[in-house]
């Protein structure tokens, strides 16, 4: 592994050397990650980085950057190193206790916002990125976010406070709907959907650093859908919508599980790769 050059050096040189180290460590997009970590280490907005690259970098800033590059070489995710991730136009705090919010989950948020709602429930809220984005975009709505992990709930509460949404977002521990009270016209979830047997194939950033309880159900990848579909029947208002993110190749199986429980299939929404990513289901007006 090539070390960073010693002695006074410019931001551009430090960035070049760091990019090489990340590349040698197998990081997928070394240039992008090096830039984000450099911006974080020197405390500038990533969009302004080009302006400061010709300047010398030394002392604490250089040491901080080297430490970040070292950790990234061990495949720690960038969001853990910077402590945050941008999602649907807002910044969310991210720790090892929550799933790193994914860009594809923004599709679920967008689909949920396509119709008005007043009371939303987010099952498996994690960082709170789905619930809090929905509430931020829908100023008259209120919502509940639940997670089986108390540590995840603490992160979601922090994010709610940082976004000024604590008065409209109630975050609490619950095994799916077991401790949920009330009725909702919108239920959303991005459940752990990776089958246990697929876990070994994941990138080290995901497999080694993200909470396994946020990734897999420990079984066939469908058991959380079964539990959520069963639970949603208890808390969805007649005419309400249930939106769930889907793993690769799960659309048909989840659709079958939903229809068998009396849900009306409304839509399957593909992601940019053309894979069915979100399923939209309706609660019949007559109830089940
Ligand atoms: C794929 S992550 C989604 C996190 C966040 N909603 C997002 O989209 O980034 C799934 C979440 O479900 C939570 N979870 C797993 N089993 C659960 C259960 N039985 N009841 C409630 N939440 C659960 C995990 O702790 C994790 O935070």
Coordinates of C-alpha atoms and ligand atoms in Angstrom, one line a residue:
X1 CA 0.0 0.0 0.0
X2 CA 1.5 3.4 -0.9
X3 CA 1.7 5.8 2.0
X4 CA 0.7 9.4 1.8
X5 CA 3.8 11.5 0.9
X6 CA 5.6 13.0 3.9
X7 CA 6.3 16.8 4.4
X8 CA 4.3 19.8 3.4
X9 CA 1.9 19.0 0.6
X10 CA -1.1 20.4 -1.1
X11 CA -4.6 19.2 -0.9
X12 CA -4.4 18.0 -4.5
X13 CA -1.4 15.8 -3.7
X14 CA -2.9 14.4 -0.5
X15 CA -6.0 13.6 -2.5
X16 CA -4.1 11.9 -5.2
X17 CA -2.2 9.7 -2.8
X18 CA -5.3 8.8 -0.8
X19 CA -7.2 7.9 -4.0
X20 CA -4.4 5.5 -4.9
X21 CA -4.5 3.9 -1.4
X22 CA -8.3 3.5 -1.5
X23 CA -8.0 2.0 -5.0
X24 CA -5.4 -0.6 -3.8
X25 CA -7.8 -1.5 -0.9
X26 CA -10.5 -2.3 -3.4
X27 CA -12.8 0.6 -2.7
X28 CA -15.3 0.9 -5.5
X29 CA -15.2 4.7 -6.2
X30 CA -11.9 5.8 -4.6
X31 CA -11.8 9.3 -6.1
X32 CA -15.3 10.2 -4.9
X33 CA -14.7 8.8 -1.4
X34 CA -11.3 10.5 -1.1
X35 CA -12.8 13.9 -1.9
X36 CA -15.7 13.5 0.5
X37 CA -13.3 12.4 3.3
X38 CA -10.9 15.2 2.5
X39 CA -13.7 17.8 2.6
X40 CA -14.8 16.4 6.0
X41 CA -11.3 16.4 7.4
X42 CA -10.6 20.0 6.5
X43 CA -14.2 21.1 7.3
X44 CA -15.2 22.5 3.9
X45 CA -18.4 21.9 1.9
X46 CA -17.6 19.1 -0.7
X47 CA -18.9 21.5 -3.4
X48 CA -16.1 24.0 -2.5
X49 CA -13.3 21.5 -2.4
X50 CA -11.7 22.5 -5.8
X51 CA -11.1 26.0 -4.5
X52 CA -8.9 24.8 -1.6
X53 CA -7.0 21.9 -3.3
X54 CA -4.0 24.1 -4.4
X55 CA -3.5 25.1 -0.7
X56 CA -1.0 23.3 1.6
X57 CA -2.5 20.8 4.0
X58 CA -0.7 19.8 7.2
X59 CA -1.0 19.3 11.0
X60 CA -4.3 18.2 12.5
X61 CA -6.2 18.3 9.2
X62 CA -3.7 16.0 7.5
X63 CA -3.6 13.6 10.4
X64 CA -7.4 13.5 10.5
X65 CA -7.5 12.8 6.8
X66 CA -5.0 10.0 7.0
X67 CA -6.9 8.4 9.9
X68 CA -10.1 8.6 7.8
X69 CA -8.4 7.0 4.8
X70 CA -7.0 4.3 7.0
X71 CA -10.5 3.4 8.2
X72 CA -11.9 3.6 4.7
X73 CA -9.2 1.2 3.6
X74 CA -10.7 -1.2 6.2
X75 CA -14.0 -0.7 4.2
X76 CA -15.8 1.3 6.9
X77 CA -18.6 3.2 5.1
X78 CA -18.1 6.8 4.3
X79 CA -21.4 7.7 6.2
X80 CA -19.9 6.2 9.4
X81 CA -16.7 8.2 8.9
X82 CA -18.5 11.5 8.3
X83 CA -21.5 10.7 10.6
X84 CA -24.1 11.6 8.1
X85 CA -25.8 10.8 4.8
X86 CA -27.9 13.0 2.5
X87 CA -31.3 11.6 1.8
X88 CA -34.2 13.2 -0.1
X89 CA -32.5 16.6 0.2
X90 CA -31.8 16.5 3.9
X91 CA -28.9 15.3 6.0
X92 CA -29.4 12.4 8.4
X93 CA -27.1 11.3 11.2
X94 CA -25.9 7.8 10.6
X95 CA -24.2 5.4 13.1
X96 CA -23.3 1.7 13.2
X97 CA -26.8 1.2 14.8
X98 CA -28.8 2.1 11.7
X99 CA -28.9 1.2 8.0
X100 CA -27.1 3.7 5.8
X101 CA -30.0 5.3 3.9
X102 CA -29.9 4.2 0.3
X103 CA -30.8 6.4 -2.8
X104 CA -33.2 3.8 -4.0
X105 CA -35.3 4.2 -0.9
X106 CA -36.0 7.8 -2.1
X107 CA -38.3 6.1 -4.6
X108 CA -40.5 4.9 -1.8
X109 CA -40.7 8.4 -0.3
X110 CA -41.6 9.9 -3.7
X111 CA -44.3 7.3 -4.3
X112 CA -45.8 7.8 -0.8
X113 CA -45.9 11.6 -1.4
X114 CA -47.9 11.1 -4.7
X115 CA -51.1 11.1 -2.6
X116 CA -52.0 13.1 0.5
X117 CA -52.0 11.5 3.9
X118 CA -52.5 12.7 7.5
X119 CA -51.1 9.9 9.7
X120 CA -48.2 7.8 8.6
X121 CA -46.6 4.7 10.3
X122 CA -43.0 3.7 9.4
X123 CA -42.2 0.1 10.3
X124 CA -38.4 -0.4 10.9
X125 CA -37.6 3.3 10.9
X126 CA -33.8 3.0 11.4
X127 CA -32.4 6.5 11.0
X128 CA -35.9 7.8 10.5
X129 CA -35.0 8.8 6.9
X130 CA -38.4 7.7 5.4
X131 CA -40.7 8.9 8.1
X132 CA -38.9 12.2 8.6
X133 CA -38.7 13.0 4.9
X134 CA -42.4 12.3 4.5
X135 CA -43.3 14.6 7.5
X136 CA -40.9 17.3 6.3
X137 CA -42.6 17.3 2.9
X138 CA -46.2 17.1 4.3
X139 CA -46.4 19.8 6.9
X140 CA -49.9 18.9 8.2
X141 CA -49.1 15.2 8.7
X142 CA -48.1 13.4 11.9
X143 CA -46.3 10.1 12.1
X144 CA -45.1 7.2 14.1
X145 CA -41.8 5.4 13.5
X146 CA -41.0 2.1 15.2
X147 CA -38.0 -0.1 15.3
X148 CA -37.1 -3.2 17.3
X149 CA -33.7 -1.6 18.0
X150 CA -33.7 1.0 20.9
X151 CA -30.3 2.3 19.6
X152 CA -31.9 2.9 16.1
X153 CA -34.8 4.7 17.8
X154 CA -32.3 7.0 19.6
X155 CA -30.7 7.9 16.2
X156 CA -34.1 8.5 14.6
X157 CA -35.1 10.8 17.6
X158 CA -31.9 12.8 17.1
X159 CA -32.7 13.2 13.4
X160 CA -36.3 14.3 14.2
X161 CA -35.0 16.9 16.6
X162 CA -32.3 18.2 14.1
X163 CA -35.0 18.6 11.5
X164 CA -37.4 20.3 13.8
X165 CA -39.9 17.4 13.5
X166 CA -40.1 16.1 17.1
X167 CA -43.5 17.5 17.7
X168 CA -45.0 15.5 14.7
X169 CA -42.9 12.4 14.8
X170 CA -43.3 9.9 17.6
X171 CA -40.4 7.3 17.6
X172 CA -40.7 4.2 19.8
X173 CA -39.5 0.6 20.2
X174 CA -41.9 -2.1 18.8
X175 CA -41.7 -5.5 17.2
X176 CA -43.5 -4.3 14.0
X177 CA -47.0 -3.3 15.0
X178 CA -47.1 -5.1 18.4
X179 CA -46.9 -1.8 20.4
X180 CA -48.4 0.5 17.8
X181 CA -51.6 2.4 18.8
X182 CA -53.9 4.2 16.4
X183 CA -55.0 3.9 12.8
X184 CA -53.0 5.2 9.8
X185 CA -53.9 6.2 6.3
X186 CA -50.3 5.4 5.1
X187 CA -48.0 2.6 6.3
X188 CA -44.5 2.5 4.8
X189 CA -41.6 0.1 5.4
X190 CA -38.2 -0.8 4.1
X191 CA -37.7 -4.1 5.9
X192 CA -34.7 -6.4 6.2
X193 CA -35.1 -8.4 3.0
X194 CA -31.8 -10.0 2.2
X195 CA -31.9 -13.8 2.6
X196 CA -29.4 -15.3 5.0
X197 CA -27.7 -17.3 2.3
X198 CA -27.0 -14.0 0.3
X199 CA -25.3 -12.3 3.2
X200 CA -21.8 -13.7 2.4
X201 CA -22.0 -12.1 -1.1
X202 CA -22.5 -8.5 0.2
X203 CA -19.7 -5.9 -0.1
X204 CA -17.6 -5.6 3.1
X205 CA -19.0 -2.1 3.7
X206 CA -22.4 -3.6 4.2
X207 CA -21.7 -7.1 5.6
X208 CA -19.1 -6.0 8.2
X209 CA -20.3 -2.6 9.2
X210 CA -24.1 -2.3 9.0
X211 CA -26.3 -3.9 11.6
X212 CA -27.3 -7.4 10.4
X213 CA -30.7 -7.0 11.9
X214 CA -31.3 -4.2 9.4
X215 CA -30.2 -6.3 6.4
X216 CA -31.5 -9.8 6.8
X217 CA -34.4 -11.7 8.4
X218 CA -32.0 -14.6 9.0
X219 CA -34.2 -16.7 6.7
X220 CA -35.6 -16.6 3.2
X221 CA -35.8 -12.8 3.0
X222 CA -39.6 -12.7 3.0
X223 CA -40.5 -13.3 6.7
X224 CA -40.6 -9.6 7.5
X225 CA -43.0 -9.0 4.6
X226 CA -45.3 -11.7 6.1
X227 CA -45.2 -10.1 9.5
X228 CA -45.7 -6.5 8.1
X229 CA -48.6 -7.6 5.9
X230 CA -50.3 -9.3 8.9
X231 CA -49.7 -6.3 11.1
X232 CA -50.7 -3.7 8.6
X233 CA -54.2 -5.2 8.5
X234 CA -54.6 -4.1 12.2
X235 CA -53.5 -0.5 11.8
X236 CA -54.4 0.6 8.2
X237 CA -57.5 2.6 7.8
X238 CA -60.0 1.5 5.1
X239 CA -58.8 3.0 1.8
X240 CA -55.3 3.4 3.2
X241 CA -52.0 2.6 1.4
X242 CA -49.2 0.3 2.3
X243 CA -45.8 0.9 0.5
X244 CA -42.9 -1.5 1.0
X245 CA -39.4 -1.5 -0.6
X246 CA -38.6 -4.8 -2.3
X247 CA -35.4 -6.8 -2.7
X248 CA -34.2 -8.1 -6.0
X249 CA -36.6 -10.6 -7.5
X250 CA -39.1 -10.4 -4.6
X251 CA -42.0 -8.6 -6.3
X252 CA -44.0 -11.6 -7.3
X253 CA -43.6 -13.4 -4.0
X254 CA -44.5 -10.3 -2.0
X255 CA -47.5 -9.6 -4.3
X256 CA -48.8 -13.1 -3.8
X257 CA -48.4 -12.8 0.0
X258 CA -50.3 -9.5 -0.1
X259 CA -53.2 -10.7 -2.3
X260 CA -53.6 -13.8 -0.2
X261 CA -54.2 -11.5 2.8
X262 CA -56.8 -9.4 0.9
X263 CA -54.7 -6.4 -0.1
X264 CA -55.4 -4.8 -3.5
X265 CA -52.3 -4.5 -5.6
X266 CA -52.0 -0.9 -6.9
X267 CA -48.5 -0.6 -8.4
X268 CA -45.0 -1.9 -8.8
X269 CA -42.5 0.9 -9.2
X270 CA -39.2 0.1 -10.9
X271 CA -35.8 1.7 -9.9
X272 CA -33.3 3.2 -12.4
X273 CA -32.0 -0.3 -13.2
X274 CA -35.5 -1.4 -14.2
X275 CA -35.9 -3.7 -11.1
X276 CA -39.3 -3.6 -9.2
X277 CA -38.3 -1.7 -6.1
X278 CA -41.5 -0.5 -4.4
X279 CA -44.8 -2.3 -4.1
X280 CA -48.0 -0.2 -3.5
X281 CA -50.9 -2.0 -1.9
X282 CA -54.4 -0.8 -1.0
X283 CA -56.5 -1.6 2.0
X284 CA -60.0 -2.3 0.7
X285 CA -62.6 0.2 1.9
X286 CA -64.7 -2.6 3.4
X287 CA -61.7 -3.8 5.5
X288 CA -60.7 -7.5 5.6
Ligands
LIG1 C1 -33.6 -2.1 5.9 S1 -33.6 -1.3 7.5 C2 -34.5 0.2 7.1 C3 -34.1 1.4 7.9 C4 -34.7 2.7 7.3 N1 -36.1 2.6 7.3 C5 -34.2 3.0 5.9 O1 -34.9 2.8 5.0 O2 -33.0 3.4 5.8 C6 -34.8 -2.2 8.4 C7 -35.1 -1.8 9.8 O3 -36.0 -2.7 10.4 C8 -35.7 -2.9 11.7 N2 -36.4 -4.1 12.2 C9 -35.9 -5.4 12.0 N3 -36.8 -6.3 12.6 C10 -37.8 -5.5 13.1 C11 -39.0 -5.8 13.9 N4 -39.3 -7.1 14.2 N5 -39.8 -4.8 14.3 C12 -39.4 -3.5 14.0 N6 -38.3 -3.2 13.3 C13 -37.5 -4.1 12.9 C14 -34.2 -2.9 11.8 O4 -33.7 -2.6 13.1 C15 -33.9 -1.8 10.8 O5 -33.7 -0.5 11.4

